[in-house]
Amino acid sequence: MSATITAVDDPQSAPSSRGRRLLPRLVRPAAAVLAGVLLYLSFPPRPLWWLVLPGFALLGWCLHGRRLRAGFGLGLLAGLGFMLPLLHWTGEEVGPVPWLALAVAEALFVAVGCIGIAAVSRLAWWPVWTAAVWTLDEAVRARVPFGGFPWGKIAFGQADSVFLPLAAVGGTPLLSFAVVLCGFGLLEAVRAFRRYRSTGQVPRATVAAAAAAVLVPLAGALAALPLVDDSAEDGTATVAAIQGNVPRLGLDFNAQRRAVLDNHARRTEQLAREVKAGKVPQPDFVLWPENSSDLDPYRNADARIVIDEAVKAINAPTVVGAVVEPSTGNLRNTLIQWDPEGGPVATYDKRRIQPFGEYMPMRSVARIFSSDVDRVQRDFGPGKKVGVFDLAGTQVGLVTCYEAAFDDAVRDTVEHGSQLIAVPSNNATFGRSEMTYQQLAMSRVRAVEHSRSVVVPVTSGVSAVIRPDGTIVQQTKMFTPDALVDKVPLRSSLTPATRLGTLPEGLLALIAVAGLGWVAVRTVRVRRGR
């Protein structure tokens, strides 16, 4: 008896006992962070798309049957584990404060979604309800605030995935739903196996739910394979993508705006000499990146001459990314169709402009966190019209950089007749970060989603030519002047995803709302019964 009392009163044994009690409480929080990290690791440039499945299985284990408060806390930890490393590029040149603010804001969206996941996790066939809630959460995050920020949508990490064909069926919402469903289904399969090991019995409904959650997405992806087609329905076009590079990295890359323009003009003229020498085929049209001319060619005669001479040298209609400065009103991030004979003949103004990058909402509040907000002295304004240029007989849909993350901005161009999609981009402010690879993966998913070739000309990141089946046939190195020339297939048929538009996302959102509503009704009934 005295020995027992001595052990309890021993001051050295008390901390050890508290540590043993604390350790089990840390398991789920640590697992939630790990789940988020696995989601991040499933994104490019790593070809580890499959890590998303154990990531969601682990997240499901953390949230299943938990109270709503715990769901929020664990979801926030998972969101931070996911978003902090994924969005690190946003602080590449402006420091950690904007990066941390954005990552925390996005993690809060994930946390709110995880409240819903915890709520519906007690329902029968819970993997279906929880995957629908995650998809609803992505839909909300892609729309609010300030027009939304879809970066980190699970579908964008699946460019090399076996699930990718589902993008052609129901777009990125269905692709995200299927992947998340399969991840949660794996957890249900593990839970069913452990129950069988311990009791020798498993309810048929549990087995059916686990099998359906894992097998239906895989079977659906297999059934959708015929939709992934890179045949040339409307013939081919020879396209050139110019990467001129920038004089230096960072936010001040455009301080030498004339140098950026000269780089792209010089590389285009070099391509013209290579064509004349028979080294490469004559392109039908040429694509320059976003911001390849930060000098307004309508107001700056020197810039106009430089562009005109380069376009005449290559003797092909050229899309030039320019900053247009109207005498009044907002700046315009504009793509200009430049003809060798007629000069500028058509324009497309970027419709989805980047908050805190191209325009500054809540400027006085943002200045508290970073003085870099004052670099944006004059806001850009959004365009209104869908961009489709007729380039030497090819209908080319225009999606400028940030717009590639938004479903409707890409789909609109295909609905308006584009046979090929161009994504002119500028990654110079994000240095050698993963941003360019994440954005390139988006373009690969879009290629399959709409069954279109996608050409991505970038100032300094990774430019690429992508087939309608999502494969990259040519790409550049980062911060290296280059020109890609390729004969790409043209297509005009519409995938189910293009035809259905927002319908798959709406149906999945309804499933999520129905599940949450049923939980709310049941909770009210239980409380009244008390």
mmCIF file of C-alpha atoms in Angstrom, residues 115-287:
data_model
loop_
_atom_site.group_PDB
_atom_site.id
_atom_site.type_symbol
_atom_site.label_atom_id
_atom_site.label_comp_id
_atom_site.label_asym_id
_atom_site.label_seq_id
_atom_site.Cartn_x
_atom_site.Cartn_y
_atom_site.Cartn_z
ATOM 1 C CA ILE A 115 -18.068 20.696 -40.040
ATOM 2 C CA GLY A 116 -20.511 19.473 -42.668
ATOM 3 C CA ILE A 117 -18.512 16.294 -43.222
ATOM 4 C CA ALA A 118 -18.562 15.526 -39.502
ATOM 5 C CA ALA A 119 -22.309 16.213 -39.439
ATOM 6 C CA VAL A 120 -23.223 13.789 -42.228
ATOM 7 C CA SER A 121 -20.626 11.144 -41.353
ATOM 8 C CA ARG A 122 -23.131 9.282 -39.151
ATOM 9 C CA LEU A 123 -25.603 8.776 -42.011
ATOM 10 C CA ALA A 124 -25.913 5.518 -43.923
ATOM 11 C CA TRP A 125 -23.775 5.592 -47.076
ATOM 12 C CA TRP A 126 -21.815 8.381 -45.465
ATOM 13 C CA PRO A 127 -18.992 8.476 -48.097
ATOM 14 C CA VAL A 128 -21.494 9.766 -50.668
ATOM 15 C CA TRP A 129 -22.781 12.537 -48.411
ATOM 16 C CA THR A 130 -19.329 13.600 -47.250
ATOM 17 C CA ALA A 131 -17.881 13.693 -50.772
ATOM 18 C CA ALA A 132 -20.833 15.833 -51.859
ATOM 19 C CA VAL A 133 -20.225 18.212 -48.944
ATOM 20 C CA TRP A 134 -16.562 18.584 -49.948
ATOM 21 C CA THR A 135 -17.626 19.360 -53.526
ATOM 22 C CA LEU A 136 -20.125 21.941 -52.271
ATOM 23 C CA ASP A 137 -17.374 23.517 -50.193
ATOM 24 C CA GLU A 138 -15.158 23.773 -53.293
ATOM 25 C CA ALA A 139 -18.037 25.369 -55.222
ATOM 26 C CA VAL A 140 -18.502 28.045 -52.570
ATOM 27 C CA ARG A 141 -14.768 28.690 -52.293
ATOM 28 C CA ALA A 142 -14.610 29.182 -56.073
ATOM 29 C CA ARG A 143 -17.168 32.004 -55.876
ATOM 30 C CA VAL A 144 -16.644 34.001 -52.673
ATOM 31 C CA PRO A 145 -15.214 36.348 -51.609
ATOM 32 C CA PHE A 146 -14.063 38.705 -54.391
ATOM 33 C CA GLY A 147 -15.180 36.308 -57.097
ATOM 34 C CA GLY A 148 -13.654 33.249 -55.409
ATOM 35 C CA PHE A 149 -10.322 31.440 -55.452
ATOM 36 C CA PRO A 150 -10.589 27.895 -56.885
ATOM 37 C CA TRP A 151 -6.890 27.102 -56.448
ATOM 38 C CA GLY A 152 -6.518 23.808 -54.620
ATOM 39 C CA LYS A 153 -9.606 22.204 -56.127
ATOM 40 C CA ILE A 154 -8.918 18.467 -55.835
ATOM 41 C CA ALA A 155 -9.577 17.955 -59.562
ATOM 42 C CA PHE A 156 -6.562 20.134 -60.422
ATOM 43 C CA GLY A 157 -4.209 17.607 -58.825
ATOM 44 C CA GLN A 158 -5.503 14.754 -61.003
ATOM 45 C CA ALA A 159 -3.920 15.509 -64.396
ATOM 46 C CA ASP A 160 -2.089 12.143 -64.317
ATOM 47 C CA SER A 161 -4.852 10.280 -62.494
ATOM 48 C CA VAL A 162 -6.866 7.245 -63.572
ATOM 49 C CA PHE A 163 -9.916 9.334 -62.660
ATOM 50 C CA LEU A 164 -9.136 12.075 -65.205
ATOM 51 C CA PRO A 165 -11.625 10.870 -67.898
ATOM 52 C CA LEU A 166 -14.458 11.800 -65.528
ATOM 53 C CA ALA A 167 -13.624 15.458 -66.246
ATOM 54 C CA ALA A 168 -15.139 14.941 -69.706
ATOM 55 C CA VAL A 169 -18.367 13.676 -68.113
ATOM 56 C CA GLY A 170 -19.101 16.228 -65.409
ATOM 57 C CA GLY A 171 -16.203 18.666 -65.336
ATOM 58 C CA THR A 172 -14.007 19.404 -62.344
ATOM 59 C CA PRO A 173 -16.877 19.092 -59.794
ATOM 60 C CA LEU A 174 -17.552 15.460 -60.754
ATOM 61 C CA LEU A 175 -13.827 14.693 -60.883
ATOM 62 C CA SER A 176 -13.318 16.109 -57.386
ATOM 63 C CA PHE A 177 -16.393 14.277 -56.071
ATOM 64 C CA ALA A 178 -15.246 10.919 -57.477
ATOM 65 C CA VAL A 179 -11.751 11.211 -56.004
ATOM 66 C CA VAL A 180 -12.997 12.277 -52.569
ATOM 67 C CA LEU A 181 -15.661 9.546 -52.632
ATOM 68 C CA CYS A 182 -13.043 6.908 -53.366
ATOM 69 C CA GLY A 183 -10.821 8.171 -50.540
ATOM 70 C CA PHE A 184 -13.631 8.038 -47.998
ATOM 71 C CA GLY A 185 -14.686 4.689 -49.455
ATOM 72 C CA LEU A 186 -11.255 3.273 -48.674
ATOM 73 C CA LEU A 187 -11.725 4.274 -45.043
ATOM 74 C CA GLU A 188 -15.122 2.547 -44.961
ATOM 75 C CA ALA A 189 -13.539 -0.583 -46.435
ATOM 76 C CA VAL A 190 -10.868 -0.559 -43.712
ATOM 77 C CA ARG A 191 -13.515 -0.036 -41.026
ATOM 78 C CA ALA A 192 -15.573 -2.952 -42.411
ATOM 79 C CA PHE A 193 -12.505 -5.208 -42.445
ATOM 80 C CA ARG A 194 -11.599 -4.344 -38.860
ATOM 81 C CA ARG A 195 -15.182 -4.980 -37.770
ATOM 82 C CA TYR A 196 -15.089 -8.367 -39.461
ATOM 83 C CA ARG A 197 -11.801 -9.207 -37.742
ATOM 84 C CA SER A 198 -13.202 -8.323 -34.329
ATOM 85 C CA THR A 199 -16.785 -9.667 -34.611
ATOM 86 C CA GLY A 200 -16.760 -12.014 -37.602
ATOM 87 C CA GLN A 201 -19.725 -10.135 -39.048
ATOM 88 C CA VAL A 202 -20.232 -6.983 -41.121
ATOM 89 C CA PRO A 203 -23.624 -5.492 -42.107
ATOM 90 C CA ARG A 204 -24.330 -5.838 -45.810
ATOM 91 C CA ALA A 205 -25.095 -2.127 -46.081
ATOM 92 C CA THR A 206 -21.602 -1.307 -44.848
ATOM 93 C CA VAL A 207 -19.980 -3.627 -47.368
ATOM 94 C CA ALA A 208 -22.158 -2.244 -50.163
ATOM 95 C CA ALA A 209 -21.323 1.360 -49.262
ATOM 96 C CA ALA A 210 -17.594 0.671 -49.133
ATOM 97 C CA ALA A 211 -17.580 -1.281 -52.391
ATOM 98 C CA ALA A 212 -19.688 1.284 -54.227
ATOM 99 C CA ALA A 213 -17.624 4.236 -52.984
ATOM 100 C CA VAL A 214 -14.399 2.666 -54.250
ATOM 101 C CA LEU A 215 -15.530 0.813 -57.352
ATOM 102 C CA VAL A 216 -18.101 3.168 -58.874
ATOM 103 C CA PRO A 217 -15.623 6.051 -59.417
ATOM 104 C CA LEU A 218 -13.094 3.650 -60.928
ATOM 105 C CA ALA A 219 -15.718 2.020 -63.152
ATOM 106 C CA GLY A 220 -17.012 5.440 -64.169
ATOM 107 C CA ALA A 221 -13.535 6.589 -65.162
ATOM 108 C CA LEU A 222 -13.050 3.418 -67.208
ATOM 109 C CA ALA A 223 -16.432 3.889 -68.916
ATOM 110 C CA ALA A 224 -15.530 7.518 -69.725
ATOM 111 C CA LEU A 225 -12.304 6.598 -71.542
ATOM 112 C CA PRO A 226 -13.932 6.755 -75.020
ATOM 113 C CA LEU A 227 -14.608 10.461 -74.387
ATOM 114 C CA VAL A 228 -10.856 11.109 -74.159
ATOM 115 C CA ASP A 229 -9.997 11.555 -77.829
ATOM 116 C CA ASP A 230 -7.218 13.518 -79.514
ATOM 117 C CA SER A 231 -8.218 12.853 -83.121
ATOM 118 C CA ALA A 232 -8.352 15.829 -85.476
ATOM 119 C CA GLU A 233 -12.063 16.290 -86.171
ATOM 120 C CA ASP A 234 -11.505 19.596 -87.994
ATOM 121 C CA GLY A 235 -8.026 19.020 -89.347
ATOM 122 C CA THR A 236 -4.925 20.488 -87.762
ATOM 123 C CA ALA A 237 -3.271 23.856 -87.256
ATOM 124 C CA THR A 238 0.408 24.639 -86.818
ATOM 125 C CA VAL A 239 0.764 26.885 -83.797
ATOM 126 C CA ALA A 240 3.795 28.615 -82.290
ATOM 127 C CA ALA A 241 4.040 29.582 -78.612
ATOM 128 C CA ILE A 242 6.674 32.197 -77.764
ATOM 129 C CA GLN A 243 8.422 32.364 -74.392
ATOM 130 C CA GLY A 244 10.620 35.460 -74.422
ATOM 131 C CA ASN A 245 11.643 35.405 -70.754
ATOM 132 C CA VAL A 246 11.963 38.427 -68.456
ATOM 133 C CA PRO A 247 15.058 40.483 -67.545
ATOM 134 C CA ARG A 248 14.756 39.648 -63.844
ATOM 135 C CA LEU A 249 12.518 37.832 -61.386
ATOM 136 C CA GLY A 250 10.103 39.259 -58.896
ATOM 137 C CA LEU A 251 7.626 42.095 -58.630
ATOM 138 C CA ASP A 252 9.967 44.457 -60.482
ATOM 139 C CA PHE A 253 10.162 42.300 -63.606
ATOM 140 C CA ASN A 254 8.070 44.874 -65.480
ATOM 141 C CA ALA A 255 10.277 47.791 -64.472
ATOM 142 C CA GLN A 256 12.085 46.954 -67.693
ATOM 143 C CA ARG A 257 8.902 46.733 -69.711
ATOM 144 C CA ARG A 258 10.618 47.468 -72.983
ATOM 145 C CA ALA A 259 13.087 44.630 -72.326
ATOM 146 C CA VAL A 260 10.216 42.150 -71.847
ATOM 147 C CA LEU A 261 8.649 43.264 -75.126
ATOM 148 C CA ASP A 262 11.988 43.135 -76.939
ATOM 149 C CA ASN A 263 12.626 39.606 -75.658
ATOM 150 C CA HIS A 264 9.387 38.325 -77.182
ATOM 151 C CA ALA A 265 9.845 40.228 -80.414
ATOM 152 C CA ARG A 266 13.436 38.982 -80.703
ATOM 153 C CA ARG A 267 12.446 35.344 -80.122
ATOM 154 C CA THR A 268 9.654 35.673 -82.710
ATOM 155 C CA GLU A 269 12.085 37.094 -85.277
ATOM 156 C CA GLN A 270 14.492 34.251 -84.514
ATOM 157 C CA LEU A 271 11.656 31.811 -85.167
ATOM 158 C CA ALA A 272 11.020 33.562 -88.502
ATOM 159 C CA ARG A 273 14.643 32.954 -89.493
ATOM 160 C CA GLU A 274 14.341 29.291 -88.482
ATOM 161 C CA VAL A 275 11.204 28.979 -90.622
ATOM 162 C CA LYS A 276 12.985 30.577 -93.581
ATOM 163 C CA ALA A 277 15.892 28.161 -93.143
ATOM 164 C CA GLY A 278 13.478 25.211 -93.183
ATOM 165 C CA LYS A 279 14.285 24.156 -89.622
ATOM 166 C CA VAL A 280 10.683 24.439 -88.402
ATOM 167 C CA PRO A 281 7.362 24.647 -90.257
ATOM 168 C CA GLN A 282 5.638 27.961 -90.910
ATOM 169 C CA PRO A 283 3.074 28.500 -88.136
ATOM 170 C CA ASP A 284 -0.520 29.314 -89.025
ATOM 171 C CA PHE A 285 -0.631 31.624 -86.011
ATOM 172 C CA VAL A 286 1.552 32.659 -83.079
ATOM 173 C CA LEU A 287 0.730 33.073 -79.382
#
